[in-house]
Amino acid sequence: MLLKYFYDQKLAHASYMVGCQRANVAIVVDPGRDIEQYLEMAEREGVKVVAVAETHIHADYVSGARELADRVGAKLYVSDEGPDDWKYQYLDSYDHELVHEGDQFMIGNIKFEVMHTPGHTPESISFVLTDQGGGADEPMGIFTGDFVFVGSIGRPDLLEEAAKIEGTAEPGARDLFRSAERFKAMPDYLQVWPAHGAGSACGKGLGAIPSSTVGYEKRFNPALQFTDEDEFVKYILADQPEAPKYFAVMKRVNKEGPVVLGANHHHDMLDVSQLDGALESGTVVDLRPSSQFADEHVPGTINIPLNMLAGWAGWLVDYDRPTYLICEPGQLEEAARVLHKIGVEEIAGGFRIEDVQEAGLTKETYASGMPAELAGAIQSGEVKLIDVRSNDEWNEGHIEQAEHRFLGRLPDHLGDLPRDQPIVVHCRSGARSAIGVSVLQAAGYKQTINMTGGYLKWNSEGLPHVSAMQTIGTA
């Protein structure tokens, strides 16, 4: 048997290729949209990708299942569990098998058995693998998808938090408890292969180790220590990370079927004369480092540095309008791949930064200031201070004069902020707040300042703040 691990660092997404070397065939479990990596590995290992197994309708990235079915004719093994609202809708054009609890299928001499593990989503399934080609008559491991992670367990509130399907979080948590009890009854030696690692918003406290065992997770996974259902529900619904807005889009896209990109999909650099039209018709994202953007940029653009694109574009670009990029030519396809992975389909092209500069279009700047320089104006109320960190960071401690406006939801609060007063934006270190300043400027807020060094620098300079204990004491 062949087992290959693929990890997308930007999305904290893990996928797998399982190959039977006797039959020279392979299956990909929970593939991402960038399918070239699987096809290249299959060619290298001398196997043919003949199937895809998907644990559920994913919310955090665009699935590559349809792309593989369209490109190489891979058969799709997907869940038919759960309510009618969450059934796959694009399958009729492809070879597929709808699977349920207890179903089995073979890839060469490797057996996959379906285990319905609802909770994260109603249709969620896991695949238990037995290498019969190697002479085994007991399973080796389990592909858990977003059900059990290393050190954590899938969150059950995404349908309610992201897709806005009311009343699903608590029932999902109770389903998850029962699924966890089934998991704990499995043999300790089984390997656990999850679909995500640290950094994913599909759960809290995910570990960075790529795999584990049932026995290890039973002993050390905090979510698997509960024996009382109500206590588990209380734990699993508390302190989950913010659910990105685009998760609802992903659920719909993966249910209805992503656009097939094809082998020759690419994007073009555009003439700078088209930039005015781009600003009117879509979202224009400048991919440069924030320090360069602060010094000069095109009014109306937002700044998401390339290394932060996967984390923030899904929050801040408009999925209903085309997206344009200001970048170096060599960055265009890399950025487009990231955007396509999170469901941004209409990437209309890029503008070469040197052309934009030479055309004299980078007419806007924004100011930055160190905490010590800004403290007096903040404490006197001369400026409005906006904290764009996460809820957890805010609760751990914050500056007394700050208003909390999480970066991902900053565009939703633009009407709440004053236009006749300077606005200082801060985060932990200054990177997210720089994005926030660009969002405010693009919306017409001209008196914006980024706090260099952020909350960390504020504290290191001994400036006053409200600690977590003070927050609890005054609650």
Short mmCIF file of C-alpha atoms in Angstrom, two decimals, residues 188-346:
data_model
loop_
_atom_site.label_atom_id
_atom_site.label_comp_id
_atom_site.label_asym_id
_atom_site.label_seq_id
_atom_site.Cartn_x
_atom_site.Cartn_y
_atom_site.Cartn_z
CA ASP A 188 -6.23 2.19 20.27
CA TYR A 189 -3.72 1.23 17.56
CA LEU A 190 -5.71 2.77 14.70
CA GLN A 191 -3.93 5.64 13.02
CA VAL A 192 -5.91 8.89 12.72
CA TRP A 193 -5.59 10.93 9.51
CA PRO A 194 -7.49 14.25 9.80
CA ALA A 195 -8.24 16.85 7.13
CA HIS A 196 -6.81 19.84 9.01
CA GLY A 197 -3.98 20.99 11.22
CA ALA A 198 -3.17 23.98 13.40
CA GLY A 199 -4.59 27.23 12.08
CA SER A 200 -7.85 25.88 10.70
CA ALA A 201 -11.08 27.56 11.81
CA CYS A 202 -12.89 24.20 11.70
CA GLY A 203 -12.07 23.62 15.36
CA LYS A 204 -10.27 25.07 18.36
CA GLY A 205 -6.81 24.13 19.55
CA LEU A 206 -5.80 21.93 16.61
CA GLY A 207 -2.36 20.38 16.87
CA ALA A 208 0.42 20.83 14.33
CA ILE A 209 1.33 17.12 14.20
CA PRO A 210 0.04 15.56 10.96
CA SER A 211 -1.38 12.32 12.39
CA SER A 212 -2.10 10.48 15.62
CA THR A 213 -3.72 7.31 16.93
CA VAL A 214 -7.10 6.60 18.47
CA GLY A 215 -5.41 5.64 21.74
CA TYR A 216 -3.35 8.82 21.97
CA GLU A 217 -6.36 11.03 21.23
CA LYS A 218 -8.46 9.17 23.81
CA ARG A 219 -5.83 9.95 26.43
CA PHE A 220 -4.85 13.52 25.55
CA ASN A 221 -7.44 15.15 23.28
CA PRO A 222 -9.37 17.58 25.58
CA ALA A 223 -12.61 17.11 23.66
CA LEU A 224 -12.53 13.35 24.22
CA GLN A 225 -12.28 13.53 28.01
CA PHE A 226 -15.98 14.19 28.60
CA THR A 227 -18.39 11.46 29.70
CA ASP A 228 -21.32 13.80 30.38
CA GLU A 229 -23.10 14.96 27.22
CA ASP A 230 -24.23 18.33 28.59
CA GLU A 231 -20.73 19.18 29.78
CA PHE A 232 -19.35 18.23 26.36
CA VAL A 233 -21.91 20.44 24.60
CA LYS A 234 -21.01 23.37 26.84
CA TYR A 235 -17.31 22.86 26.15
CA ILE A 236 -17.49 22.38 22.40
CA LEU A 237 -19.72 25.42 21.76
CA ALA A 238 -17.56 27.79 23.83
CA ASP A 239 -14.65 29.90 22.54
CA GLN A 240 -14.67 28.71 18.95
CA PRO A 241 -12.71 30.89 16.49
CA GLU A 242 -14.59 33.35 14.30
CA ALA A 243 -16.28 31.56 11.40
CA PRO A 244 -15.15 33.27 8.19
CA LYS A 245 -17.97 34.73 6.12
CA TYR A 246 -16.85 32.83 3.05
CA PHE A 247 -17.53 29.47 4.75
CA ALA A 248 -21.18 29.84 3.77
CA VAL A 249 -20.11 30.40 0.16
CA MET A 250 -17.88 27.32 0.28
CA LYS A 251 -20.69 25.11 1.55
CA ARG A 252 -22.89 26.18 -1.36
CA VAL A 253 -20.09 25.91 -3.95
CA ASN A 254 -19.05 22.42 -2.86
CA LYS A 255 -22.66 21.26 -2.69
CA GLU A 256 -23.67 22.61 -6.10
CA GLY A 257 -20.32 21.82 -7.72
CA PRO A 258 -17.30 24.10 -8.19
CA VAL A 259 -16.51 25.55 -11.58
CA VAL A 260 -14.15 23.20 -13.45
CA LEU A 261 -10.98 25.19 -14.08
CA GLY A 262 -9.32 22.80 -16.50
CA ALA A 263 -5.67 22.06 -17.22
CA ASN A 264 -4.91 25.32 -19.07
CA HIS A 265 -6.58 27.78 -16.73
CA HIS A 266 -4.62 31.02 -16.43
CA HIS A 267 -4.94 34.78 -15.89
CA ASP A 268 -3.62 37.81 -17.74
CA MET A 269 -1.86 41.01 -16.82
CA LEU A 270 -3.96 43.99 -17.90
CA ASP A 271 -3.13 47.38 -19.31
CA VAL A 272 -3.03 50.07 -16.64
CA SER A 273 -5.66 52.03 -18.59
CA GLN A 274 -8.22 49.50 -17.32
CA LEU A 275 -7.55 50.22 -13.66
CA ASP A 276 -10.21 52.94 -13.27
CA GLY A 277 -12.82 50.55 -14.60
CA ALA A 278 -11.59 47.84 -12.27
CA LEU A 279 -12.05 50.11 -9.26
CA GLU A 280 -15.62 50.83 -10.31
CA SER A 281 -16.62 47.26 -11.11
CA GLY A 282 -14.78 45.12 -8.58
CA THR A 283 -12.36 44.73 -5.68
CA VAL A 284 -8.76 45.69 -6.39
CA VAL A 285 -6.27 44.03 -4.04
CA ASP A 286 -2.68 45.27 -3.78
CA LEU A 287 -0.44 42.33 -2.81
CA ARG A 288 2.63 44.31 -1.76
CA PRO A 289 4.01 44.35 1.80
CA SER A 290 2.14 46.82 3.98
CA SER A 291 5.15 49.13 4.36
CA GLN A 292 5.26 49.67 0.60
CA PHE A 293 1.50 50.15 0.39
CA ALA A 294 1.61 52.73 3.21
CA ASP A 295 4.16 54.81 1.27
CA GLU A 296 2.13 54.92 -1.94
CA HIS A 297 -0.96 53.23 -3.30
CA VAL A 298 -3.95 53.68 -5.57
CA PRO A 299 -6.95 55.24 -3.81
CA GLY A 300 -9.80 52.74 -3.47
CA THR A 301 -7.59 49.65 -3.33
CA ILE A 302 -7.20 47.37 -0.32
CA ASN A 303 -3.92 45.87 0.79
CA ILE A 304 -3.62 42.15 1.57
CA PRO A 305 0.03 41.05 1.35
CA LEU A 306 0.44 37.84 -0.62
CA ASN A 307 1.45 35.81 2.45
CA MET A 308 -1.80 36.86 4.19
CA LEU A 309 -4.12 36.40 1.21
CA ALA A 310 -5.48 32.97 2.16
CA GLY A 311 -6.38 34.12 5.66
CA TRP A 312 -8.10 37.41 4.82
CA ALA A 313 -9.30 37.56 1.21
CA GLY A 314 -12.32 35.42 2.03
CA TRP A 315 -13.39 37.99 4.60
CA LEU A 316 -12.70 41.14 2.62
CA VAL A 317 -13.26 40.65 -1.12
CA ASP A 318 -16.72 40.84 -2.63
CA TYR A 319 -17.60 37.40 -4.02
CA ASP A 320 -20.30 38.93 -6.22
CA ARG A 321 -17.89 41.25 -8.07
CA PRO A 322 -14.68 40.60 -10.04
CA THR A 323 -11.36 40.67 -8.21
CA TYR A 324 -8.30 42.40 -9.65
CA LEU A 325 -4.74 42.22 -8.32
CA ILE A 326 -1.90 44.74 -8.24
CA CYS A 327 1.25 42.64 -8.14
CA GLU A 328 4.41 41.51 -9.85
CA PRO A 329 3.67 39.37 -12.94
CA GLY A 330 5.22 36.32 -11.29
CA GLN A 331 2.78 36.57 -8.38
CA LEU A 332 -0.43 36.56 -10.40
CA GLU A 333 -0.93 32.81 -10.81
CA GLU A 334 0.16 32.03 -7.25
CA ALA A 335 -2.35 34.54 -5.89
CA ALA A 336 -5.07 33.31 -8.24
CA ARG A 337 -4.56 29.72 -7.04
CA VAL A 338 -5.03 30.87 -3.45
CA LEU A 339 -8.18 32.80 -4.33
CA HIS A 340 -9.64 29.93 -6.35
CA LYS A 341 -9.09 27.61 -3.35
CA ILE A 342 -11.42 29.79 -1.27
CA GLY A 343 -14.02 30.16 -4.01
CA VAL A 344 -13.14 33.51 -5.56
CA GLU A 345 -13.99 32.54 -9.12
CA GLU A 346 -13.96 35.80 -11.09
#
